[in-house]
């Protein structure tokens, strides 16, 4: 059942309310059906530490969905706060995203972008129907981060900057259990 058939939630109001929750910005990449694919996403989440699982989603209307479904590996490139231009480039459907893009090949030939704050190289674990999206649950097999780089953040329909972080109690906080 679609959301519009089951509830009276206005999609624009929902998008506005979701904008109150800041997210990081990443470009997820893969090599599927012999073609490089990549798209800007904020639908990336941690899922499990044991086994190490994360998830992202792809719109069912995406022309590249068959490539994502056939991919043997993925690179989740967490963008640095100076990478708005590449975020914008990979957010556009049908453009030549790869022209001038610096990357190297990671697990299963997935493109790993240069200058990112972190990268998670992953293999498929499971996919699930998620309404108008397909959820990809993937297992992290390798990761790297550059702690001195600040992540690119998106909130209220635009890019945002993180303020200087303050010292906090070590993770995980007691509220998580």
Coordinates of N, CA, C and O in Angstrom, one line a residue:
X1 N 0.8 -1.2 0.0 CA 0.0 0.0 0.0 C 0.9 1.2 0.0 O 1.8 1.3 0.8
X2 N 0.6 2.2 -0.8 CA 1.4 3.4 -0.9 C 1.1 4.3 0.3 O 0.0 4.2 0.9
X3 N 2.0 5.2 0.6 CA 1.8 6.1 1.7 C 0.6 7.0 1.5 O -0.2 7.2 2.4
X4 N 0.3 7.4 0.3 CA -0.8 8.3 0.0 C -2.1 7.5 0.2 O -3.1 8.1 0.6
X5 N -2.1 6.2 0.0 CA -3.3 5.4 0.1 C -3.6 5.1 1.6 O -4.7 4.9 2.0
X6 N -2.5 5.0 2.4 CA -2.6 4.5 3.8 C -2.7 5.7 4.8 O -3.2 5.5 5.9
X7 N -2.3 6.9 4.4 CA -2.3 8.0 5.4 C -2.6 9.3 4.6 O -2.6 9.3 3.4
X8 N -2.7 10.3 5.4 CA -2.9 11.6 4.8 C -1.7 12.5 4.9 O -1.8 13.7 5.0
X9 N -0.5 11.9 5.0 CA 0.7 12.6 5.1 C 1.0 13.3 3.8 O 1.1 12.6 2.8
X10 N 1.3 14.6 3.8 CA 1.6 15.3 2.6 C 3.1 15.1 2.4 O 3.9 15.4 3.3
X11 N 3.6 14.6 1.2 CA 5.0 14.4 1.0 C 5.9 15.6 1.2 O 7.0 15.5 1.7
X12 N 5.4 16.8 0.8 CA 6.2 18.0 0.9 C 6.4 18.3 2.4 O 7.5 18.7 2.9
X13 N 5.3 18.2 3.2 CA 5.4 18.4 4.7 C 6.4 17.4 5.3 O 7.1 17.7 6.2
X14 N 6.3 16.2 4.8 CA 7.2 15.1 5.4 C 8.6 15.4 5.1 O 9.5 15.4 5.9
X15 N 8.9 15.9 3.8 CA 10.3 16.2 3.4 C 10.8 17.4 4.3 O 11.9 17.4 4.8
X16 N 9.9 18.4 4.6 CA 10.3 19.5 5.4 C 10.6 19.1 6.8 O 11.6 19.5 7.4
X17 N 9.7 18.2 7.4 CA 10.0 17.7 8.7 C 11.2 16.9 8.8 O 12.0 17.0 9.8
X18 N 11.5 16.1 7.8 CA 12.7 15.3 7.8 C 14.0 16.2 7.7 O 15.0 15.8 8.2
X19 N 13.8 17.3 7.1 CA 14.9 18.3 6.9 C 15.4 18.8 8.3 O 16.5 19.4 8.4
X20 N 14.6 18.6 9.3 CA 15.0 19.0 10.7 C 16.1 18.1 11.2 O 16.7 18.4 12.3
X21 N 16.3 16.9 10.6 CA 17.2 16.0 11.0 C 18.5 16.1 10.1 O 18.4 15.6 9.0
X22 N 19.5 16.7 10.6 CA 20.7 16.8 9.7 C 21.3 15.5 9.4 O 21.3 14.6 10.2
X23 N 21.8 15.3 8.2 CA 22.5 14.1 7.8 C 23.8 14.4 7.2 O 24.1 15.5 6.7
X24 N 24.7 13.4 7.2 CA 25.9 13.5 6.4 C 25.5 13.3 4.9 O 24.4 12.8 4.6
X25 N 26.5 13.5 4.1 CA 26.3 13.4 2.6 C 27.4 12.4 2.1 O 28.5 12.6 2.4
X26 N 26.9 11.4 1.4 CA 27.9 10.5 0.8 C 27.6 10.3 -0.7 O 26.5 10.6 -1.2
X27 N 28.5 9.8 -1.4 CA 28.3 9.3 -2.7 C 28.6 7.8 -2.7 O 29.7 7.3 -2.3
X28 N 27.6 7.0 -3.0 CA 27.7 5.6 -3.1 C 28.0 5.2 -4.5 O 27.4 5.7 -5.4
X29 N 29.0 4.3 -4.7 CA 29.4 3.9 -6.0 C 29.5 2.4 -6.1 O 29.6 1.7 -5.1
X30 N 29.4 2.0 -7.4 CA 29.5 0.5 -7.7 C 29.9 0.4 -9.1 O 29.9 1.3 -9.9
X31 N 30.2 -0.8 -9.5 CA 30.4 -1.2 -10.9 C 29.4 -2.3 -11.1 O 29.6 -3.4 -10.6
X32 N 28.4 -2.0 -11.8 CA 27.3 -3.0 -12.1 C 27.1 -3.1 -13.6 O 27.0 -2.1 -14.3
X33 N 27.0 -4.4 -14.1 CA 26.7 -4.6 -15.5 C 27.8 -3.9 -16.4 O 27.4 -3.4 -17.4
X34 N 29.0 -3.9 -15.9 CA 30.1 -3.3 -16.7 C 30.1 -1.8 -16.7 O 30.8 -1.2 -17.6
X35 N 29.4 -1.1 -15.9 CA 29.3 0.3 -15.9 C 29.5 0.9 -14.5 O 29.0 0.3 -13.5
X36 N 30.2 2.0 -14.4 CA 30.4 2.7 -13.1 C 29.1 3.4 -12.8 O 28.5 4.1 -13.7
X37 N 28.6 3.3 -11.6 CA 27.4 4.0 -11.1 C 27.8 4.8 -9.8 O 28.6 4.3 -9.1
X38 N 27.2 5.9 -9.7 CA 27.4 6.7 -8.4 C 26.3 7.7 -8.2 O 25.8 8.2 -9.2
X39 N 25.9 7.8 -7.0 CA 24.8 8.8 -6.7 C 25.0 9.4 -5.3 O 25.5 8.7 -4.4
X40 N 24.7 10.7 -5.2 CA 24.7 11.3 -3.9 C 23.6 10.9 -3.1 O 22.4 10.8 -3.6
X41 N 23.8 10.6 -1.8 CA 22.8 10.1 -0.9 C 23.0 10.6 0.5 O 24.1 10.9 0.9
X42 N 21.8 10.8 1.1 CA 21.9 11.1 2.6 C 21.2 9.9 3.3 O 21.0 9.9 4.5
X43 N 20.7 9.0 2.5 CA 20.0 7.8 3.1 C 21.0 6.7 3.4 O 20.9 5.6 2.9
X44 N 22.0 7.0 4.2 CA 23.0 6.1 4.7 C 22.9 6.0 6.2 O 22.9 7.0 6.8
X45 N 23.0 4.8 6.7 CA 22.9 4.6 8.2 C 23.8 3.4 8.6 O 23.9 2.4 7.8
X46 N 24.2 3.5 9.8 CA 24.9 2.3 10.4 C 23.7 1.3 10.8 O 22.6 1.8 11.1
X47 N 24.0 0.1 10.9 CA 23.0 -0.9 11.2 C 23.5 -1.9 12.3 O 22.8 -2.1 13.2
X48 N 24.7 -2.4 12.1 CA 25.2 -3.5 13.1 C 26.7 -3.4 13.2 O 27.4 -3.2 12.2
X49 N 27.2 -3.6 14.4 CA 28.7 -3.7 14.5 C 29.1 -5.2 14.4 O 30.3 -5.4 14.0
X50 N 28.3 -6.1 14.7 CA 28.7 -7.5 14.6 C 27.5 -8.3 14.0 O 26.6 -8.7 14.8
X51 N 27.5 -8.6 12.7 CA 28.6 -8.3 11.8 C 28.5 -6.8 11.4 O 27.5 -6.1 11.6
X52 N 29.6 -6.3 10.8 CA 29.6 -4.8 10.4 C 28.7 -4.5 9.2 O 29.1 -4.8 8.1
X53 N 27.5 -4.0 9.5 CA 26.5 -3.8 8.4 C 26.1 -2.3 8.4 O 26.0 -1.7 9.5
X54 N 26.0 -1.8 7.2 CA 25.4 -0.4 7.0 C 24.3 -0.6 5.9 O 24.2 -1.6 5.3
X55 N 23.6 0.5 5.7 CA 22.5 0.4 4.7 C 22.4 1.8 4.0 O 22.8 2.8 4.5
X56 N 21.9 1.7 2.7 CA 21.6 2.8 1.9 C 20.4 2.4 1.1 O 20.0 1.3 1.0
X57 N 19.7 3.4 0.4 CA 18.6 3.1 -0.4 C 18.7 3.8 -1.7 O 19.3 4.8 -1.9
X58 N 18.0 3.2 -2.7 CA 18.0 3.7 -4.1 C 16.6 3.7 -4.5 O 15.8 2.8 -4.3
X59 N 16.2 4.9 -5.1 CA 14.8 5.1 -5.6 C 14.5 4.0 -6.7 O 15.3 3.8 -7.5
X60 N 13.3 3.4 -6.6 CA 12.9 2.4 -7.6 C 12.8 3.0 -9.0 O 12.9 2.2 -9.9
X61 N 12.7 4.3 -9.1 CA 12.6 4.9 -10.4 C 14.0 5.2 -11.0 O 14.1 5.6 -12.2
X62 N 15.1 5.0 -10.3 CA 16.4 5.2 -10.8 C 16.7 4.4 -12.0 O 16.5 3.1 -11.9
X63 N 17.1 5.0 -13.1 CA 17.4 4.2 -14.3 C 18.6 3.2 -14.1 O 18.7 2.2 -14.7
X64 N 19.4 3.5 -13.1 CA 20.6 2.7 -12.8 C 20.3 1.6 -11.8 O 21.2 0.8 -11.5
X65 N 19.1 1.5 -11.3 CA 18.7 0.4 -10.3 C 19.2 -1.0 -10.7 O 19.8 -1.7 -9.9
X66 N 19.0 -1.4 -12.0 CA 19.5 -2.8 -12.3 C 21.0 -2.9 -12.1 O 21.5 -4.0 -11.7
X67 N 21.8 -1.9 -12.3 CA 23.2 -1.9 -12.1 C 23.5 -2.1 -10.6 O 24.4 -2.9 -10.2
X68 N 22.8 -1.4 -9.7 CA 23.0 -1.5 -8.3 C 22.6 -2.9 -7.8 O 23.3 -3.5 -7.0
X69 N 21.6 -3.5 -8.4 CA 21.1 -4.8 -8.0 C 22.1 -5.9 -8.4 O 22.2 -6.9 -7.8
X70 N 22.9 -5.6 -9.5 CA 23.8 -6.6 -10.0 C 25.2 -6.4 -9.4 O 26.1 -7.3 -9.6
X71 N 25.5 -5.3 -8.8 CA 26.8 -5.0 -8.3 C 27.3 -6.1 -7.2 O 26.5 -6.5 -6.4
X72 N 28.6 -6.4 -7.3 CA 29.2 -7.3 -6.4 C 29.9 -6.6 -5.2 O 30.3 -7.2 -4.2
X73 N 30.0 -5.2 -5.3 CA 30.6 -4.5 -4.2 C 30.2 -3.0 -4.4 O 29.8 -2.6 -5.4
X74 N 30.3 -2.3 -3.3 CA 30.0 -0.9 -3.2 C 31.0 -0.1 -2.4 O 31.7 -0.7 -1.5
X75 N 31.2 1.2 -2.7 CA 32.0 2.1 -1.9 C 31.1 3.2 -1.5 O 30.5 3.9 -2.3
X76 N 31.0 3.4 -0.2 CA 30.3 4.5 0.4 C 31.3 5.5 0.8 O 32.1 5.4 1.7
X77 N 31.3 6.6 0.0 CA 32.3 7.7 0.1 C 31.7 8.8 0.9 O 30.8 9.5 0.4
X78 N 32.1 9.0 2.2 CA 31.6 10.0 3.1 C 32.3 11.3 2.7 O 33.5 11.4 2.8
X79 N 31.5 12.3 2.2 CA 32.1 13.5 1.6 C 32.7 14.4 2.7 O 32.1 14.6 3.8
X80 N 33.7 15.1 2.3 CA 34.3 16.2 3.2 C 33.5 17.5 2.9 O 32.9 17.6 1.9
X81 N 33.6 18.4 3.9 CA 32.8 19.6 3.8 C 33.3 20.5 2.6 O 32.5 21.4 2.3
X82 N 34.4 20.2 2.0 CA 34.8 21.0 0.8 C 34.4 20.3 -0.5 O 34.9 20.7 -1.6
X83 N 33.5 19.3 -0.5 CA 33.2 18.5 -1.7 C 31.7 18.8 -2.1 O 31.1 17.9 -2.7
X84 N 31.2 20.0 -1.9 CA 29.9 20.3 -2.4 C 29.7 20.1 -3.9 O 28.7 19.7 -4.4
X85 N 30.7 20.5 -4.7 CA 30.6 20.5 -6.1 C 30.4 19.0 -6.6 O 29.6 18.7 -7.5
X86 N 31.2 18.1 -6.1 CA 31.1 16.7 -6.5 C 29.7 16.1 -6.0 O 29.1 15.3 -6.7
X87 N 29.3 16.5 -4.8 CA 28.0 16.1 -4.3 C 26.9 16.6 -5.3 O 26.0 15.8 -5.7
X88 N 26.9 17.8 -5.8 CA 26.0 18.3 -6.7 C 26.0 17.6 -8.1 O 25.0 17.2 -8.7
X89 N 27.3 17.3 -8.5 CA 27.4 16.6 -9.8 C 26.8 15.2 -9.7 O 26.1 14.8 -10.6
X90 N 27.0 14.4 -8.7 CA 26.5 13.1 -8.6 C 25.0 13.0 -8.1 O 24.4 12.0 -8.2
X91 N 24.5 14.2 -7.8 CA 23.1 14.2 -7.5 C 22.2 14.4 -8.7 O 21.0 14.2 -8.7
X92 N 22.8 14.7 -9.9 CA 22.1 14.9 -11.1 C 22.0 13.5 -11.9 O 23.0 12.9 -12.1
X93 N 20.8 13.2 -12.3 CA 20.6 12.0 -13.1 C 21.0 12.2 -14.5 O 20.9 13.3 -15.0
X94 N 21.7 11.2 -15.1 CA 22.0 11.3 -16.5 C 23.1 12.2 -16.9 O 23.4 12.3 -18.1
X95 N 23.8 12.8 -16.0 CA 25.0 13.6 -16.4 C 26.2 12.8 -16.5 O 26.2 11.6 -16.0
X96 N 27.3 13.3 -17.0 CA 28.6 12.6 -17.1 C 29.3 12.9 -15.8 O 30.2 13.8 -15.7
X97 N 28.9 12.1 -14.8 CA 29.4 12.3 -13.4 C 30.9 12.0 -13.3 O 31.6 12.6 -12.4
X98 N 31.4 11.1 -14.1 CA 32.8 10.6 -14.0 C 33.8 11.5 -14.6 O 35.0 11.3 -14.3
X99 N 33.5 12.4 -15.6 CA 34.4 13.2 -16.3 C 35.2 14.1 -15.3 O 34.6 14.9 -14.6
X100 N 36.5 13.9 -15.2 CA 37.3 14.7 -14.3 C 37.3 14.3 -12.9 O 37.9 14.9 -12.0
X101 N 36.6 13.2 -12.6 CA 36.5 12.7 -11.2 C 37.7 11.8 -10.9 O 38.0 10.9 -11.6
X102 N 38.4 12.1 -9.8 CA 39.5 11.4 -9.4 C 39.1 10.2 -8.4 O 38.5 10.5 -7.4
X103 N 39.5 9.0 -8.8 CA 39.1 7.8 -8.0 C 40.1 6.7 -8.3 O 40.8 6.7 -9.3
X104 N 40.0 5.7 -7.4 CA 40.7 4.5 -7.7 C 39.7 3.3 -7.5 O 38.7 3.5 -6.9
X105 N 40.1 2.2 -8.0 CA 39.2 1.0 -7.9 C 39.3 0.3 -6.5 O 40.5 0.1 -6.1
X106 N 38.2 0.1 -5.9 CA 38.2 -0.6 -4.6 C 37.6 -2.0 -4.8 O 37.7 -2.6 -5.9
X107 N 37.1 -2.5 -3.7 CA 36.5 -3.9 -3.7 C 35.5 -4.0 -4.9 O 34.6 -3.2 -5.0
X108 N 35.6 -5.1 -5.6 CA 34.7 -5.4 -6.7 C 34.6 -4.3 -7.7 O 33.6 -4.1 -8.4
X109 N 35.7 -3.6 -7.9 CA 35.9 -2.5 -8.9 C 35.1 -1.2 -8.6 O 34.9 -0.4 -9.4
X110 N 34.5 -1.1 -7.4 CA 33.7 0.1 -7.0 C 34.6 1.3 -6.9 O 35.7 1.2 -6.3
X111 N 34.3 2.4 -7.6 CA 35.1 3.6 -7.5 C 35.2 4.2 -6.1 O 34.2 4.4 -5.4
X112 N 36.4 4.4 -5.6 CA 36.6 5.0 -4.3 C 37.1 6.5 -4.6 O 38.2 6.6 -5.3
X113 N 36.4 7.5 -4.2 CA 36.7 8.8 -4.6 C 37.8 9.4 -3.7 O 38.0 9.1 -2.6
X114 N 38.5 10.3 -4.3 CA 39.6 11.0 -3.7 C 39.1 12.1 -2.7 O 38.1 12.7 -3.0
X115 N 39.8 12.4 -1.6 CA 39.5 13.5 -0.8 C 38.4 13.4 0.2 O 38.0 14.3 0.8
X116 N 37.8 12.1 0.3 CA 36.7 12.0 1.2 C 37.1 11.9 2.6 O 38.2 11.6 3.0
X117 N 36.1 12.1 3.5 CA 36.4 12.0 5.0 C 36.5 10.6 5.4 O 37.3 10.3 6.4
X118 N 35.8 9.7 4.8 CA 35.8 8.2 5.1 C 35.3 7.5 3.9 O 34.6 8.0 3.1
X119 N 35.6 6.2 3.9 CA 35.1 5.3 2.8 C 34.9 3.9 3.5 O 35.7 3.5 4.3
X120 N 33.7 3.3 3.1 CA 33.4 2.0 3.5 C 33.3 1.2 2.2 O 32.4 1.5 1.4
X121 N 34.1 0.1 2.1 CA 34.0 -0.8 1.0 C 33.2 -2.0 1.5 O 33.5 -2.5 2.5
X122 N 32.2 -2.3 0.7 CA 31.2 -3.3 1.1 C 30.8 -4.3 0.1 O 31.0 -4.1 -1.1
X123 N 30.3 -5.4 0.6 CA 29.7 -6.4 -0.3 C 28.2 -6.6 0.0 O 27.8 -6.3 1.2
X124 N 27.4 -7.0 -1.0 CA 26.0 -7.1 -0.7 C 25.7 -8.1 0.4 O 26.4 -9.1 0.6
X125 N 24.7 -7.8 1.2 CA 24.2 -8.7 2.3 C 22.8 -9.0 2.1 O 22.4 -10.2 2.1
X126 N 21.9 -8.0 1.9 CA 20.5 -8.2 1.6 C 19.9 -7.0 1.0 O 20.4 -5.9 1.1
X127 N 18.8 -7.2 0.3 CA 18.0 -6.1 -0.2 C 16.5 -6.3 0.3 O 16.1 -7.4 0.5
X128 N 15.8 -5.2 0.5 CA 14.5 -5.2 1.0 C 13.6 -4.1 0.3 O 14.2 -3.1 0.0
X129 N 12.4 -4.4 0.1 CA 11.5 -3.4 -0.4 C 11.3 -2.3 0.7 O 11.1 -2.7 1.8
X130 N 11.4 -1.1 0.3 CA 11.2 0.0 1.2 C 10.3 1.1 0.6 O 10.7 2.2 0.5
X131 N 9.1 0.7 0.2 CA 8.2 1.6 -0.3 C 8.6 2.0 -1.7 O 8.7 1.2 -2.6
X132 N 8.9 3.3 -1.9 CA 9.4 3.8 -3.2 C 10.9 3.6 -3.4 O 11.4 4.0 -4.4
X133 N 11.6 3.0 -2.5 CA 13.0 2.7 -2.5 C 13.3 1.2 -2.3 O 12.5 0.5 -1.8
X134 N 14.5 0.8 -2.7 CA 15.0 -0.5 -2.4 C 16.1 -0.3 -1.3 O 17.0 0.6 -1.5
X135 N 16.0 -1.0 -0.2 CA 17.0 -0.9 0.8 C 18.2 -1.9 0.5 O 17.9 -3.0 0.3
X136 N 19.4 -1.4 0.5 CA 20.5 -2.2 0.3 C 21.2 -2.3 1.7 O 21.7 -1.3 2.2
X137 N 21.3 -3.5 2.2 CA 22.1 -3.8 3.5 C 23.4 -4.4 3.0 O 23.3 -5.4 2.2
X138 N 24.5 -3.8 3.4 CA 25.8 -4.2 2.9 C 26.7 -4.5 4.1 O 26.6 -3.8 5.1
X139 N 27.6 -5.4 3.9 CA 28.6 -5.8 4.9 C 29.9 -5.0 4.6 O 30.5 -5.1 3.5
X140 N 30.4 -4.3 5.6 CA 31.7 -3.6 5.5 C 32.8 -4.6 5.6 O 32.9 -5.3 6.5
X141 N 33.7 -4.5 4.5 CA 34.8 -5.4 4.5 C 36.1 -4.7 4.7 O 37.2 -5.3 5.0
X142 N 36.1 -3.4 4.4 CA 37.3 -2.5 4.6 C 36.8 -1.1 4.8 O 35.8 -0.7 4.2
X143 N 37.5 -0.3 5.6 CA 37.1 1.1 5.8 C 38.4 1.9 6.1 O 39.4 1.4 6.6
X144 N 38.3 3.2 5.8 CA 39.4 4.1 6.1 C 38.7 5.5 6.4 O 37.6 5.8 5.9
X145 N 39.3 6.2 7.3 CA 38.8 7.6 7.6 C 40.0 8.5 7.8 O 41.1 8.1 8.1
X146 N 39.7 9.8 7.6 CA 40.7 10.9 7.8 C 40.0 11.8 8.8 O 39.3 12.7 8.4
X147 N 40.4 11.6 10.1 CA 39.7 12.3 11.2 C 39.8 13.8 11.1 O 39.0 14.5 11.6
X148 N 40.9 14.4 10.4 CA 41.0 15.8 10.4 C 40.1 16.5 9.3 O 40.0 17.7 9.3
X149 N 39.4 15.7 8.5 CA 38.5 16.2 7.6 C 37.1 16.3 8.2 O 36.6 15.3 8.8
X150 N 36.4 17.4 8.0 CA 35.0 17.5 8.5 C 34.1 17.0 7.4 O 34.3 17.2 6.3
X151 N 33.0 16.3 7.9 CA 32.0 15.8 6.9 C 31.1 16.9 6.3 O 30.9 17.9 7.0
X152 N 30.7 16.6 5.1 CA 29.7 17.5 4.5 C 28.3 17.1 5.1 O 28.0 16.0 5.3
X153 N 27.6 18.2 5.5 CA 26.3 18.0 6.2 C 25.2 18.6 5.4 O 25.4 19.7 4.8
X154 N 24.0 18.0 5.5 CA 22.8 18.5 4.8 C 21.7 18.7 5.8 O 21.4 17.7 6.6
X155 N 21.0 19.8 5.8 CA 19.9 20.1 6.7 C 19.0 21.1 6.1 O 19.5 22.1 5.6
X156 N 17.7 21.0 6.3 CA 16.7 21.9 5.9 C 16.9 22.3 4.4 O 16.7 23.4 4.0
X157 N 17.2 21.3 3.6 CA 17.2 21.5 2.1 C 18.5 22.2 1.6 O 18.5 22.6 0.5
X158 N 19.5 22.3 2.5 CA 20.8 22.9 2.0 C 22.0 22.3 2.8 O 21.8 21.7 3.8
X159 N 23.2 22.6 2.2 CA 24.4 22.2 2.9 C 24.5 23.0 4.2 O 24.1 24.2 4.2
X160 N 25.2 22.4 5.2 CA 25.4 23.1 6.4 C 26.8 22.8 6.9 O 27.5 21.9 6.4
X161 N 27.3 23.6 7.8 CA 28.7 23.4 8.3 C 28.6 23.0 9.8 O 27.7 23.5 10.5
X162 N 29.4 22.0 10.2 CA 29.5 21.7 11.6 C 30.3 22.7 12.4 O 31.3 23.2 11.9
X163 N 29.8 23.1 13.5 CA 30.6 23.9 14.4 C 31.7 23.1 15.0 O 31.7 21.9 15.0
X164 N 32.7 23.7 15.6 CA 33.7 23.0 16.4 C 33.0 22.1 17.4 O 32.2 22.5 18.1
X165 N 33.4 20.8 17.3 CA 32.9 19.8 18.3 C 33.4 20.0 19.7 O 34.5 20.5 19.8
X166 N 32.6 19.7 20.6 CA 33.1 19.8 22.0 C 33.3 18.4 22.6 O 32.8 17.4 22.0
X167 N 34.1 18.3 23.6 CA 34.4 17.0 24.2 C 33.1 16.4 24.8 O 32.4 17.2 25.5
X168 N 32.9 15.2 24.6 CA 31.7 14.5 25.1 C 32.1 13.2 25.7 O 33.2 12.7 25.5
X169 N 31.2 12.6 26.4 CA 31.5 11.2 27.0 C 31.8 10.2 25.8 O 31.3 10.4 24.7
X170 N 32.6 9.2 26.1 CA 32.9 8.2 25.1 C 31.7 7.5 24.6 O 30.7 7.3 25.4
X171 N 31.7 7.2 23.3 CA 30.6 6.4 22.7 C 30.8 4.9 23.1 O 31.9 4.5 23.2
X172 N 29.8 4.1 23.3 CA 28.4 4.5 23.2 C 27.9 5.1 24.5 O 28.3 4.7 25.6
X173 N 27.0 6.0 24.4 CA 26.4 6.6 25.6 C 25.4 5.6 26.2 O 24.8 4.8 25.5
X174 N 25.1 5.7 27.5 CA 24.2 4.8 28.2 C 22.8 4.9 27.6 O 22.1 3.9 27.7
X175 N 22.4 6.0 27.0 CA 21.1 6.1 26.4 C 20.8 5.2 25.3 O 19.7 5.0 24.9
X176 N 21.9 4.6 24.7 CA 21.7 3.7 23.6 C 21.4 2.3 24.0 O 21.2 1.4 23.1
X177 N 21.3 2.0 25.3 CA 21.1 0.6 25.7 C 20.0 0.5 26.7 O 19.6 1.4 27.4

